[in-house]
Short mmCIF file of C-alpha atoms in Angstrom, two decimals:
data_model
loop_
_atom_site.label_atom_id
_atom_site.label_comp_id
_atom_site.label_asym_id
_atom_site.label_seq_id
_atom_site.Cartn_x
_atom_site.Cartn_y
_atom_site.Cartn_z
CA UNK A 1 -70.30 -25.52 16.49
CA UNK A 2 -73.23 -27.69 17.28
CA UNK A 3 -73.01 -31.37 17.25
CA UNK A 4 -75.85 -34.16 18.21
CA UNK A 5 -75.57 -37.53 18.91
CA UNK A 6 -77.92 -40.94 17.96
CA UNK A 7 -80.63 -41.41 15.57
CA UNK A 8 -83.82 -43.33 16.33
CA UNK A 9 -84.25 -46.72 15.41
CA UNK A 10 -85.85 -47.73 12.08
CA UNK A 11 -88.78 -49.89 11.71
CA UNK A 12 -88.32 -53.08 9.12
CA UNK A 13 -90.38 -53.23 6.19
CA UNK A 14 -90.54 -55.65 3.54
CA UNK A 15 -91.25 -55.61 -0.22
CA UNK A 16 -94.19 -57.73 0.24
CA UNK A 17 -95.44 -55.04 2.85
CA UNK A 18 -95.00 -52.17 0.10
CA UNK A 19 -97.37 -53.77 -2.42
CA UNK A 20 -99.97 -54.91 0.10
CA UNK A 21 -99.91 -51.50 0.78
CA UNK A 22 -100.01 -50.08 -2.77
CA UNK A 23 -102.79 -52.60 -3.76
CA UNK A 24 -104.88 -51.55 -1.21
CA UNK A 25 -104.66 -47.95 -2.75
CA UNK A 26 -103.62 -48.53 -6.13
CA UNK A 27 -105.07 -51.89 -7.16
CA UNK A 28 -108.37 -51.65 -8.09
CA UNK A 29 -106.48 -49.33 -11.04
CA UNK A 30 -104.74 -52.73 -11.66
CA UNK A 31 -107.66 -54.90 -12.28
CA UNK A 32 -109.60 -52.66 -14.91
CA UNK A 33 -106.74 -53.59 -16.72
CA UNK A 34 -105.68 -56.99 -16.03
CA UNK A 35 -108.80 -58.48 -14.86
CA UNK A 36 -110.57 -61.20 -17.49
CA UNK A 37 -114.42 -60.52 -18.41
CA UNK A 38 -117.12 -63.13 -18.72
CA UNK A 39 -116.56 -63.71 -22.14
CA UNK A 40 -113.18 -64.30 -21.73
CA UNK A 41 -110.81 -67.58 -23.39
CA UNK A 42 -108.77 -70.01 -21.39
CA UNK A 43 -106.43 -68.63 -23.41
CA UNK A 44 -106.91 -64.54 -23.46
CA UNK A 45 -106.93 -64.89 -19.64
CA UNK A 46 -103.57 -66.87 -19.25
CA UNK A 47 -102.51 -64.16 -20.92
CA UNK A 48 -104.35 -61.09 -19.16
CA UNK A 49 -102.70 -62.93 -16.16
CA UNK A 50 -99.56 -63.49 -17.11
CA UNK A 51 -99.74 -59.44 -18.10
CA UNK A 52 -101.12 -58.92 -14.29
CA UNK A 53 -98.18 -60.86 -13.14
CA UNK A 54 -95.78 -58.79 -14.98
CA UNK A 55 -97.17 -55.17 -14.16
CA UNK A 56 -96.75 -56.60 -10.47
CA UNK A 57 -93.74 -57.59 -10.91
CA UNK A 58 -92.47 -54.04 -12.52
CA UNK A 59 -94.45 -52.36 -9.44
CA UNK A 60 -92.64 -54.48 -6.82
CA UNK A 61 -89.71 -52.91 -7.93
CA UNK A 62 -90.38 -49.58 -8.61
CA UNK A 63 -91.39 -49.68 -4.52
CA UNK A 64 -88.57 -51.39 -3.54
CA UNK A 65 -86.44 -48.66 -5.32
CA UNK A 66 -88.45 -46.04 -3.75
CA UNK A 67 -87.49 -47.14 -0.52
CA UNK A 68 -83.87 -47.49 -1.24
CA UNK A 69 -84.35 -43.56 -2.18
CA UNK A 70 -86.31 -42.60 0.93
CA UNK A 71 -83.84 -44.46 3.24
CA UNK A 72 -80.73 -42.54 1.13
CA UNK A 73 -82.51 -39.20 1.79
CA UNK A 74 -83.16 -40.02 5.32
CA UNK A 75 -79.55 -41.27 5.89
CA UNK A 76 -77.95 -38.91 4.31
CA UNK A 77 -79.86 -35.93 6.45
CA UNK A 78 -79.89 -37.82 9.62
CA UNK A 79 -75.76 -38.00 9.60
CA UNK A 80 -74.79 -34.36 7.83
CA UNK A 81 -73.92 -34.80 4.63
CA UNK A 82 -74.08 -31.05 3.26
CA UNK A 83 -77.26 -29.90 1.91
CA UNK A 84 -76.31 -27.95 -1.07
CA UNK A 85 -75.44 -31.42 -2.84
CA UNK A 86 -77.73 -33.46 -1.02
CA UNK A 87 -80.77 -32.51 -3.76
CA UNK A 88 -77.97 -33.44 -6.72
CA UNK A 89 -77.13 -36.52 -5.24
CA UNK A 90 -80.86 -37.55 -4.50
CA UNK A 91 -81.83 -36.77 -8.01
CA UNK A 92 -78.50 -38.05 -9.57
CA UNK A 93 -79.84 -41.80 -8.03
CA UNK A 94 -83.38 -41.38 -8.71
CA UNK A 95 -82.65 -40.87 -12.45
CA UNK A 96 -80.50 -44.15 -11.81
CA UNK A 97 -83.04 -46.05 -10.38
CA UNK A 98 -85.42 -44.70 -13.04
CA UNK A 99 -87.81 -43.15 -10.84
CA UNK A 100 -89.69 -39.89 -11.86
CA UNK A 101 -88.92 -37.17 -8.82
CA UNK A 102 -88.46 -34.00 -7.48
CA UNK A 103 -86.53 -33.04 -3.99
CA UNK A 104 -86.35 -29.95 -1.73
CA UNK A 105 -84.61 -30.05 1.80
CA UNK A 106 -84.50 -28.04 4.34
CA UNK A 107 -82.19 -28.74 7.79
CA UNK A 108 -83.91 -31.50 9.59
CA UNK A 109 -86.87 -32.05 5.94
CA UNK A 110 -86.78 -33.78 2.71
CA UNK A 111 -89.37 -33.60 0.74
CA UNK A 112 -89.86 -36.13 -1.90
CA UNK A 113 -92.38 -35.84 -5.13
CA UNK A 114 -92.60 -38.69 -7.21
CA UNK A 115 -94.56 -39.34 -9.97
CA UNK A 116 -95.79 -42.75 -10.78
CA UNK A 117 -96.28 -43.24 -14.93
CA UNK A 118 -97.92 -46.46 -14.58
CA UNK A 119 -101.01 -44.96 -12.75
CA UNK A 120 -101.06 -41.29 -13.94
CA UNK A 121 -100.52 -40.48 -10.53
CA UNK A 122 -98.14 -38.76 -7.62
CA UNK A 123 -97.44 -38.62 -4.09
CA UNK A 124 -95.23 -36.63 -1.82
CA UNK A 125 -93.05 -37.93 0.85
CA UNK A 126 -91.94 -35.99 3.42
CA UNK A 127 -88.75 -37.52 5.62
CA UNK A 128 -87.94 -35.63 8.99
CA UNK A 129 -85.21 -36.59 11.07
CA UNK A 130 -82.66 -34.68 13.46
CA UNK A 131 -79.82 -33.21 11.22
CA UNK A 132 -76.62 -34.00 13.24
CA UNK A 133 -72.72 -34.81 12.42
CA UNK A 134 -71.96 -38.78 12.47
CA UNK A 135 -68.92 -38.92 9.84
CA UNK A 136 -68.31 -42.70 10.17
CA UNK A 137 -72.18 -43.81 9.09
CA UNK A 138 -72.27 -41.07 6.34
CA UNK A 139 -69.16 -42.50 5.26
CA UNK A 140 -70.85 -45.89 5.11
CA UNK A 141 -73.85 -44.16 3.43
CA UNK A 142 -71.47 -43.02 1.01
CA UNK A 143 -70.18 -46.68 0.15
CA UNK A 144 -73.23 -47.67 -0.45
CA UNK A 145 -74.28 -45.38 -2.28
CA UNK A 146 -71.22 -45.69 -4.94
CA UNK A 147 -71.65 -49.43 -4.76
CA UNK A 148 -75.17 -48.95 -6.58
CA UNK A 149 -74.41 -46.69 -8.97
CA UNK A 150 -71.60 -49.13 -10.14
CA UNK A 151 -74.16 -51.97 -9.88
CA UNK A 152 -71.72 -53.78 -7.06
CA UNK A 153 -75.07 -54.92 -4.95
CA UNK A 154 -78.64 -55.23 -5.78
CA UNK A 155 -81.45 -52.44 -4.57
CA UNK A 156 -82.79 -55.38 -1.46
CA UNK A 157 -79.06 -55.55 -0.40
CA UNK A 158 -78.47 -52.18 -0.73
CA UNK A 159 -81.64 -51.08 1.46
CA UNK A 160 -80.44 -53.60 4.00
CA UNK A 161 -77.53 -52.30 4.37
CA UNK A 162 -78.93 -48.55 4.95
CA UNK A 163 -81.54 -50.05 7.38
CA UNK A 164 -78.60 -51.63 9.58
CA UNK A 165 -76.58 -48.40 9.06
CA UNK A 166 -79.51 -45.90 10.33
CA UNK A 167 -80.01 -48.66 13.23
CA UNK A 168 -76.51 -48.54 14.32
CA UNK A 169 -75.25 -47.23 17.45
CA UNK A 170 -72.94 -44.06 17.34
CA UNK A 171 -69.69 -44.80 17.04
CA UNK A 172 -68.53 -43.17 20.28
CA UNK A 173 -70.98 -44.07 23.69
CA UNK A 174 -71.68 -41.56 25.98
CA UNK A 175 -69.01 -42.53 28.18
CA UNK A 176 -66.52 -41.39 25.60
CA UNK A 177 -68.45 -37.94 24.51
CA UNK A 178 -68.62 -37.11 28.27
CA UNK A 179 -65.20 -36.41 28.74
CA UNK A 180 -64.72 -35.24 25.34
CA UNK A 181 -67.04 -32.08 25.80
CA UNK A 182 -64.34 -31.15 28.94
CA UNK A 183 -61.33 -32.25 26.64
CA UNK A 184 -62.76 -29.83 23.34
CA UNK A 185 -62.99 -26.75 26.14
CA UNK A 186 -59.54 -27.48 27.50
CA UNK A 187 -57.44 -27.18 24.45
CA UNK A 188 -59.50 -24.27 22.34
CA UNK A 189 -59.19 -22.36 25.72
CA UNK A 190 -55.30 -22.49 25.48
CA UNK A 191 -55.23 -23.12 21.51
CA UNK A 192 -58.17 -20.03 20.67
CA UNK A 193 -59.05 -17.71 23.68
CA UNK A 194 -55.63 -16.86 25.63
CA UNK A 195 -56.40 -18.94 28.46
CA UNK A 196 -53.89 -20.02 31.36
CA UNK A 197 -53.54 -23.60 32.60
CA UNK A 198 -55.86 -22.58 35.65
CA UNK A 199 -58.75 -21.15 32.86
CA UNK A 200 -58.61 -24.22 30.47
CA UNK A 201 -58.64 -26.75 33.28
CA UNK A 202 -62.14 -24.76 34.62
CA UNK A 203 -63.21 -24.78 30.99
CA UNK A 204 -62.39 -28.52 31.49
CA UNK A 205 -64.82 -28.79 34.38
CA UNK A 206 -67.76 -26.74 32.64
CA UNK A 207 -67.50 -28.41 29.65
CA UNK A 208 -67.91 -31.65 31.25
CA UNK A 209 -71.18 -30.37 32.86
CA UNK A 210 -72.84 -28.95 29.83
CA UNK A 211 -71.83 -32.25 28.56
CA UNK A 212 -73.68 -33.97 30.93
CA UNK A 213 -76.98 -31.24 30.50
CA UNK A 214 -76.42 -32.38 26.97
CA UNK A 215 -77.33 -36.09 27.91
CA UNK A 216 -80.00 -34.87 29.87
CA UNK A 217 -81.54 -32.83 26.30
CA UNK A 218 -81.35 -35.75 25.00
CA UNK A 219 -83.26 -37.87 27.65
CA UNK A 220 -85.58 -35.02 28.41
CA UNK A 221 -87.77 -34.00 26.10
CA UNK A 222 -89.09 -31.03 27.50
CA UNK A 223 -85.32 -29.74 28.58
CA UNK A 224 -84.01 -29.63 25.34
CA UNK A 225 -85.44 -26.06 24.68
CA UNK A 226 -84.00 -24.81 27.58
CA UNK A 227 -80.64 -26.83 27.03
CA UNK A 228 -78.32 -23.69 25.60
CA UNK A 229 -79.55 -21.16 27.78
CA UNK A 230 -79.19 -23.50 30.52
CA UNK A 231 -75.63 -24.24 30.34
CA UNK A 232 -74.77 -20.69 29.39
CA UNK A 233 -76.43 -19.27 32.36
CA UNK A 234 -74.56 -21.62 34.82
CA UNK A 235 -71.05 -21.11 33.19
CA UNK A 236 -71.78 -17.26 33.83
CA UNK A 237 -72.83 -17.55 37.14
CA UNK A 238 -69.54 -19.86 38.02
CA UNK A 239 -67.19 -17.89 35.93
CA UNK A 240 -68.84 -14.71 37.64
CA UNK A 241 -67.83 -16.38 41.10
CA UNK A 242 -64.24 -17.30 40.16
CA UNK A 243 -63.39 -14.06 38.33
CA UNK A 244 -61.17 -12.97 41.03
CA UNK A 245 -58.58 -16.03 39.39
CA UNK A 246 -60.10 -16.76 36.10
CA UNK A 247 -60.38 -15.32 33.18
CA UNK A 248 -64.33 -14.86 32.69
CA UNK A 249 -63.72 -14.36 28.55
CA UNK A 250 -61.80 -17.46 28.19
CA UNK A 251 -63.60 -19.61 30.85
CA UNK A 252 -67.50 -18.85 29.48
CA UNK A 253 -66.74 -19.22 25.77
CA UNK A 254 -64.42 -22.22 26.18
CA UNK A 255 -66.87 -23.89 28.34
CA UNK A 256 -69.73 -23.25 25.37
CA UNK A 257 -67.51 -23.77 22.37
CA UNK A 258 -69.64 -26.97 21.18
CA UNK A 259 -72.46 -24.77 21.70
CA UNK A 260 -71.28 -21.98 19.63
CA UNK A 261 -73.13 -21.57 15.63
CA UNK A 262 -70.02 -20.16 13.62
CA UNK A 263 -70.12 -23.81 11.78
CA UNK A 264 -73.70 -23.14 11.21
CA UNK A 265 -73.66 -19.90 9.90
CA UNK A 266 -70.45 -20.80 7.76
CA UNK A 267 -72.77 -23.27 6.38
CA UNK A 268 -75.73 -21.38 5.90
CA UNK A 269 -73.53 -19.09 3.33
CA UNK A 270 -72.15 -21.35 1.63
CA UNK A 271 -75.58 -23.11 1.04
CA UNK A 272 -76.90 -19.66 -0.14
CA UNK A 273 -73.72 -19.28 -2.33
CA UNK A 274 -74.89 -22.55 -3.65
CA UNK A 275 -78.63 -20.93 -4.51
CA UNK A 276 -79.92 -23.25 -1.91
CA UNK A 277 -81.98 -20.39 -0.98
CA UNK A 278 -84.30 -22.20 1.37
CA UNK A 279 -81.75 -24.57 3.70
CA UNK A 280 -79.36 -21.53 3.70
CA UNK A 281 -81.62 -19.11 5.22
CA UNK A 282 -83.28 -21.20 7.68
CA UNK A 283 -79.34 -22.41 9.08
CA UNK A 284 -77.96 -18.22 8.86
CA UNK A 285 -81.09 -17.20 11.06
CA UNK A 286 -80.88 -19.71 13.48
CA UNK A 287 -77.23 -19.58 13.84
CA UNK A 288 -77.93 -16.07 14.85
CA UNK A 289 -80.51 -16.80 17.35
CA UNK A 290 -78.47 -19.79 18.63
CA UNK A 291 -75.53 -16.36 19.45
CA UNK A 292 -77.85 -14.62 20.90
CA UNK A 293 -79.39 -17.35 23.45
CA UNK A 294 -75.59 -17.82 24.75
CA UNK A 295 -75.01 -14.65 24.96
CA UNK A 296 -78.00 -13.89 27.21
CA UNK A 297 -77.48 -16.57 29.05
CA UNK A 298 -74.01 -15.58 29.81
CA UNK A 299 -75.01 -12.14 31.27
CA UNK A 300 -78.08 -13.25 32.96
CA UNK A 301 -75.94 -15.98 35.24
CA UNK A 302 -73.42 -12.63 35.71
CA UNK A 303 -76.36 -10.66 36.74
CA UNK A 304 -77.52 -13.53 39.28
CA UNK A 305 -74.65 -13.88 40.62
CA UNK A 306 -74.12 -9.93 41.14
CA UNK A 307 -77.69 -9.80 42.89
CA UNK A 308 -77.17 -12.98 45.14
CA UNK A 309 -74.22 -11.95 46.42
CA UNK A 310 -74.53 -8.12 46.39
CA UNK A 311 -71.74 -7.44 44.33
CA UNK A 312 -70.84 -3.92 42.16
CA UNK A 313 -72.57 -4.64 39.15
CA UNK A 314 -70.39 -4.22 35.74
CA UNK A 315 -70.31 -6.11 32.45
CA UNK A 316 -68.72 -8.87 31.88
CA UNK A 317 -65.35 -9.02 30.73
CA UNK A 318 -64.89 -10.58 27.27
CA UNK A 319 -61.76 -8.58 26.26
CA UNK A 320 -59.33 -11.15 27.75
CA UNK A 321 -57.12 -8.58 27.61
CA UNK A 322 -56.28 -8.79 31.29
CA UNK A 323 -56.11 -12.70 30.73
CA UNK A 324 -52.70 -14.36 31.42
CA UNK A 325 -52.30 -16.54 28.30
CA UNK A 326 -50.34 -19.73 28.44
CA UNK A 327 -47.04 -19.89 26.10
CA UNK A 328 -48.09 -19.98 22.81
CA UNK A 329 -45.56 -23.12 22.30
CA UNK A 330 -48.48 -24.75 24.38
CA UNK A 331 -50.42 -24.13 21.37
CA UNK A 332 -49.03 -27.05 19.19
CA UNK A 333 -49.79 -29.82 21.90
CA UNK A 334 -53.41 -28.24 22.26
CA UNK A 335 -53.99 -28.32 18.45
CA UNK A 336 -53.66 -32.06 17.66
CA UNK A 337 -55.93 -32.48 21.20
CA UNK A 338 -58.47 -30.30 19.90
CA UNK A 339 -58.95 -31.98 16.14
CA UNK A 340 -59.01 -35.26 17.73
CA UNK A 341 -61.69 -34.04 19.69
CA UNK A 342 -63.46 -32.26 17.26
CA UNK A 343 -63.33 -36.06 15.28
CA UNK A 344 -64.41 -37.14 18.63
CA UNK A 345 -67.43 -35.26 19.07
CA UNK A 346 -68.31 -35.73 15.01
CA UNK A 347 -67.60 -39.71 15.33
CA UNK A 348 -65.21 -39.73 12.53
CA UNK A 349 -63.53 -43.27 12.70
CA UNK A 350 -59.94 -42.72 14.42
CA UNK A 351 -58.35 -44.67 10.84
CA UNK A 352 -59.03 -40.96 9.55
CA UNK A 353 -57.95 -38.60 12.83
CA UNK A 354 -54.27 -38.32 11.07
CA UNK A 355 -55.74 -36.86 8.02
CA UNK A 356 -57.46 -34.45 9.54
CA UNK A 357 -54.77 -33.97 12.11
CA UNK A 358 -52.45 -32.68 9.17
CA UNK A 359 -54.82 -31.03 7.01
CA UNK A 360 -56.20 -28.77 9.70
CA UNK A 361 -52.63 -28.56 11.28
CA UNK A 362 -51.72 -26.98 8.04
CA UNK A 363 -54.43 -24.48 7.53
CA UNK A 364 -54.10 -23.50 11.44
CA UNK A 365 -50.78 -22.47 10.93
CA UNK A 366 -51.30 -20.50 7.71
CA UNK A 367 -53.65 -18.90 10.04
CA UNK A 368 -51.21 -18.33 12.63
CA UNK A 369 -48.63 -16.74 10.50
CA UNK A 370 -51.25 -14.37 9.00
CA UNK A 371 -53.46 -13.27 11.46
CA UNK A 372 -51.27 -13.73 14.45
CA UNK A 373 -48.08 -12.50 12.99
CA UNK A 374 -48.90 -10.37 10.28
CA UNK A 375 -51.67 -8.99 11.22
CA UNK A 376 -54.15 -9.98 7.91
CA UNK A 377 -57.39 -10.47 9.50
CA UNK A 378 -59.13 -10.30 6.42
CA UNK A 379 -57.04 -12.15 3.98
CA UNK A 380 -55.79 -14.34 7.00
CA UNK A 381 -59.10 -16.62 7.04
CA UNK A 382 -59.19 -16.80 2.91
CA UNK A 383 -56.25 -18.06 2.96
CA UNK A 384 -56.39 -20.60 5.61
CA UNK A 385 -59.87 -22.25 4.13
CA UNK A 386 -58.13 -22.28 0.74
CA UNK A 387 -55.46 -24.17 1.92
CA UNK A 388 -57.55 -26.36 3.89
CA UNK A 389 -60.22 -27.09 1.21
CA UNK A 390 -56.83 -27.52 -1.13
CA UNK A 391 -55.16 -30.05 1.34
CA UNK A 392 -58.01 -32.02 2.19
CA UNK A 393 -59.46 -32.45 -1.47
CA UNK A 394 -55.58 -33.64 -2.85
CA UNK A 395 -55.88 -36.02 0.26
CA UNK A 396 -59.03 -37.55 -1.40
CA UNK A 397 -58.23 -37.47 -4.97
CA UNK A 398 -54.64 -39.58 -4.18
CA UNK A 399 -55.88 -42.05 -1.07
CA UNK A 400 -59.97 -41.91 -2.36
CA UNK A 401 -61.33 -40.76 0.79
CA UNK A 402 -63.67 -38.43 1.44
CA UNK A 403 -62.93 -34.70 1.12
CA UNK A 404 -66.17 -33.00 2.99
CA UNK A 405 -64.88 -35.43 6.34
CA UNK A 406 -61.79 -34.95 6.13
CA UNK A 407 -61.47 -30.89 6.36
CA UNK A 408 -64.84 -31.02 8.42
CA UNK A 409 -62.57 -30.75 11.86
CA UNK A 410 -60.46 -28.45 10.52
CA UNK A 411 -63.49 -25.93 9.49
CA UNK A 412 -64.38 -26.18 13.01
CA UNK A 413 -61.30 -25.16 14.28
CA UNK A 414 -61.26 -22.13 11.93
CA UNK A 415 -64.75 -21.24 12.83
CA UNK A 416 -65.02 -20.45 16.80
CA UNK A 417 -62.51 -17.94 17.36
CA UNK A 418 -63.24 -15.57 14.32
CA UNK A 419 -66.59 -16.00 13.53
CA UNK A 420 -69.25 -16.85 16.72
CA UNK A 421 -66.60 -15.96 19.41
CA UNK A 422 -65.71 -12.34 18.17
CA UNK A 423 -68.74 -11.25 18.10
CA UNK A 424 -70.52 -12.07 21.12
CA UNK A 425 -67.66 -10.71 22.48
CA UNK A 426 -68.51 -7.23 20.49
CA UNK A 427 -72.26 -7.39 22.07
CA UNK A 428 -70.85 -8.18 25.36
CA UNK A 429 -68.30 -4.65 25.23
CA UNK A 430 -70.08 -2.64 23.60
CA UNK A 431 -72.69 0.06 24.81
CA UNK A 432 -72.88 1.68 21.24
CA UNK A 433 -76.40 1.12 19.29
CA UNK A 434 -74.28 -0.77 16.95
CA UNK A 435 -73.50 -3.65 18.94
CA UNK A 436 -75.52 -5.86 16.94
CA UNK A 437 -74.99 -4.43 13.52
CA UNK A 438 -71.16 -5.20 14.18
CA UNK A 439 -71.64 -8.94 15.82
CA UNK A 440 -73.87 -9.11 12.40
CA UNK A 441 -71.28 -8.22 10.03
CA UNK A 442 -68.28 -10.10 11.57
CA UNK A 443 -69.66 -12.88 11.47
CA UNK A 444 -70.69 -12.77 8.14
CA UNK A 445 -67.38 -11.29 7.13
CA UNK A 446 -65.46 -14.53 8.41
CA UNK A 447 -68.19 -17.31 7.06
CA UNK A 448 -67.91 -15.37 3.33
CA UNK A 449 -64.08 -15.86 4.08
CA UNK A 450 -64.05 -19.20 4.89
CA UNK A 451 -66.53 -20.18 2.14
CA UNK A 452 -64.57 -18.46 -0.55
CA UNK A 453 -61.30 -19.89 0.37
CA UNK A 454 -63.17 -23.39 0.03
CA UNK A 455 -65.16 -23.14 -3.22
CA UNK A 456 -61.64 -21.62 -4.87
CA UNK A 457 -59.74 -24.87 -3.46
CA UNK A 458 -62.46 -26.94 -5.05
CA UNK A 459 -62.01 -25.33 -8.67
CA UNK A 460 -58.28 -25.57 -8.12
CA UNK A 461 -58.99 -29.32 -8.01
CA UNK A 462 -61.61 -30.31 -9.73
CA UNK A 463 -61.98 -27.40 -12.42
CA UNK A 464 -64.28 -29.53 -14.58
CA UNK A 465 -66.31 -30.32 -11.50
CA UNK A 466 -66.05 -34.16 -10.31
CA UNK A 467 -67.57 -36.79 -12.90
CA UNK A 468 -68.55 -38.95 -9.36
CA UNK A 469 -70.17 -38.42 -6.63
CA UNK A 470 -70.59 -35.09 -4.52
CA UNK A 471 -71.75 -36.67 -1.72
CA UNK A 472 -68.93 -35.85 0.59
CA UNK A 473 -67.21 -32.33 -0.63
CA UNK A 474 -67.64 -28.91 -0.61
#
C-alpha cells in the first residue's frame, strides 16, 4: 500500500479575476451584441445596456460555478476519493450547476470539457495534482459537496470552503507519520508475516528509516525516483547482515509494507470492473512495476552485502518457514495497532479509528478462521471483503458516515499479506521460468477476490443503487 502526504498550496482567485479574464478572450463576442450603434435612442441603448449588464451578470456565474467544479475535481483527486465514481460525481454536479461538460480521469489527471452555449464555444481543462490518501479533507470535500446539492451554502461559499480545505495542512505532521511508518512495520510483522518480537522490533527500526527517506522524496525532487528502490535496497542489505538472528522474509517485507502496491492493484480491478478502462489500467501496470522495483531492490542490497563481505552467495529467504513466529494470541494486540496506524498513515480523523477498528477487526477474523484454520485460500479472501464491504456500508447507512473511509483500513489490512507479499515472495523462491507468470496470477487472483466480495456487499445494501451521493463507497 502506497500512501503520500501534503498537497500544494492553492493560489486565490476571485470572480472579478475570472471575467477580466474571459473578457479579454471572450468579450469582443459580447459587444457585437450588446454594443449601441450611431443611430442608436437614449432609450434602445438603456436597454442594449441593461441587456449587456445581464449577459454579464449570467457569465459571472457560469465562471464562478466553473470554478467550484474545477476545485471539486481537483479536491476530490488530490485526497483519493475512488476514481470509478469520481467521473459520476463530477458530472452528477455539473448537471446541477447547469454547466455543459464532459470528464475523463486518469490517477494523478482530470480532464474537463466544457462547452459554453452562450458563445458557441469550448475549452478543455486539464487539473493535475498528486493522487494520495487524506480521509479527513475528502471527508470535508464530501460535506461540501452534499451541502450544495441540497442548496445549504451558495457556489462563493462553497468554493471558499474547498480553497481553505485544499490549503490545509495534513492532519497528522511529520512528527507523527515518522514514527508511524516504524509502528505499521511492527505490528503487520507479528499480525501478517510470522515474525518474532526480535523481527518486528527491526522492522520497527527500518520502517522508521524509509520513513524518514520518505520525507526526504518529498523534499527532494530529484530523489523521489529513486525513493522505493532506495529503501528496498538498504532493508536487504541490513536484513542480509542480521540474518544470522532475523528472519530476512519477515524483516524486508515488514520494513516495506507502506511501500507495497496490493492496494493499488486491488484498485486498479475494481476500476476496470467498473469499465473505467483507462484509470484501471494505468493503476494494474504500475502496481506491477512498483513489485518489481522492491523486489529488485531487495536482492540487489542481498547481493551487496554478499560481495562486500565475501559471503556464500544464495537467495534470499522469503519462505519464513524457518522464522520463529510470535504466539498468535499476540496477534489481537497487533491488529487494533496496525488499523490505527493504517488510519494514521491515511489521516482519517481518530473520531472514526473505532469504526474502522471493528469493521476490519471483523473481516480479519473471518479471514483468520478461513484461511488460517480451514485452509480456504480462495474463498477465504471473498469472504472476508464481503463481510467487510457489508459491515462498513451498515455502519454508514445507520450513523451516516462514510462507507469508502471507513473499510479503507481494513482493505489494507487484507491486501499485503495475500496479494503484493505472496508473490514477491514466489519471484524471490523460485528458479522456474514461471516465476513471474505465478507472482502475475496471485496477485490478480486475490484483488478479483477482494473486489468481488466488495461489489456483492454493496448490492446486499444498496440493491437499487444509492439515490445520494457515491462519493465515498465502493
Amino acid at each position: 500500500m502506497q500512501t503520500a502526504i501534503g498537497s500544494p498550496a492553492l493560489s486565490r482567485t476571485n470572480s472579478a479575476d475570472d471575467l477580466d479574464d474571459w473578457l479579454k478572450r471572450k468579450g469582443h463576442m459580447l459587444d457585437t451584441i450588446c454594443t449601441p450603434g450611431n443611430g442608436t435612442t437614449e432609450t434602445e441603448a438603456d436597454i442594449l445596456n441593461d441587456k449587456r449588464a445581464h449577459l454579464l451578470e449570467g457569465i459571472r456565474k457560469l465562471l464562478v460555478h466553473q470554478r467550484f467544479l474545477f476545485l471539486l475535481a481537483r479536491a476530490m483527486m488530490q485526497f483519493g476519493s475512488p476514481l470509478h465514481h469520481l467521473e459520476d460525481n463530477l458530472s452528477r454536479m455539473a448537471r446541477h450547476l447547469s454547466i455543459s461538460a464532459t470528464f475523463t480521469t486518469t490517477p494523478g489527471l482530470v480532464m474537463i470539457s466544457i462547452e459554453d452555449t452562450t458563445t458557441c464555444t469550448s475549452e478543455t481543462r486539464i487539473i493535475r495534482c498528486p493522487n494520495a490518501y487524506d480521509m479527513h479533507r475528502l471527508e470535508l470535500t464530501d460535506r461540501v459537496f452534499r451541502k450544495v446539492g441540497k442548496y445549504e451554502i451558495s457556489i462563493e461559499e462553497a468554493t471558499q470552503e474547498l480553497t481553505d480545505i485544499i490549503s490545509a495542512p495534513p492532519l497528522f505532521a511529520w512528527y507523527w507519520q515518522l514514527p508511524n511508518w516504524g509502528l505499521s512495520s511492527w505490528s503487520v510483522c507479528i499480525l501478517a508475516f510470522n515474525g518474532s518480537w526480535q523481527d518486528s522490533l527491526a522492522a520497527f527500526v527500518l520502517g522508521v528509516m524509509a520513513g524518514c527517506l520518505n520525507m526526504l522524496a518529498s523534499r527532494v525532487k530529484s530523489f523521489t525516483n529513486l525513493f522505493e528502490v532506495t529503501v528496498s535496497i538498504l532493508c536487504g542489505f541490513i536484513a542480509t547482515a542480521l540474518e544470522r538472528w532475523l528472519c530476512f522474509g519477515a524483516v524486508t517485507l515488514s520494513a516495506t509494507v507502506v511501500l507495497l502496491p496490493g492496494l493499488l492493484l486491488t484498485t486498479g480491478v475494481i476500476e476496470i470492473a467498473s469499465r473505467n478502462m483507462h484509470a484501471g489500467t494505468v493503476r494494474s501496470a504500475y502496481a506491477l512495476i512498483i513489485a518489481t522495483i522492491i523486489a529488485f531492490g531487495l536482492n540487489l542490497g542481498n547481493s551487496i552485502f554478499v560481495e562486500i563481505f565475501s559471503k556464500p552467495e544464495r537467495l534470499p529467504d522469503m519462505s519464513m518457514a524457518e522464522c520463529s513466529p510470535a504466539s498468535r494470541w499476540w496477534w489481537w494486540l497487533a491488529l487494533p495497532v496496525s488499523i490505527a496506524s493504517i488510519c494514521l498513515l491515511i489521516n482519517m480523523h481518530p473520531r472514526h479509528w473505532h469504526a474502522c477498528i471493528i469493521v476490519a477487526g471483523a473481516s480479519f477474523s473471518v479471514f483468520w478462521l478461513l484461511v488460517i484454520h480451514l485452509g480456504l485460500k480462495l474463498i477465504g479472501p471473498v469472504v472476508s471483503a464481503f463481510v467487510l464491504g457489508l459491515a462498513a456500508n451498515i455502519w454508514s447507512r445507520i450513523f451516516k458516515h462514510n462507507a469508502y473511509a471507513v473499510m479503507l483500513p481494513g482493505v489494507m489490512l487484507l491486501v499485503p499479506g495475500s496479494v503484493g507479499v505472496r508473490g514477491i515472495m514466489n519471484m524471490f523462491n523460485s528458479t522456474a521460468s514461471g516465476a513471474s507468470s505465478q507472482l502475475i496470477a496471485q496477485m490478480i487472483q486475490t484483488a478479483l477476490s477482494i473486489m468481488t466480495g466488495l461489489f456483492a456487499s454493496s448490492l446486499v445494501v444498496y440493491p437499487r443503487g444509492r439515490k445520494q451521493s457515491a462519493l465515498l463507497t465502493v
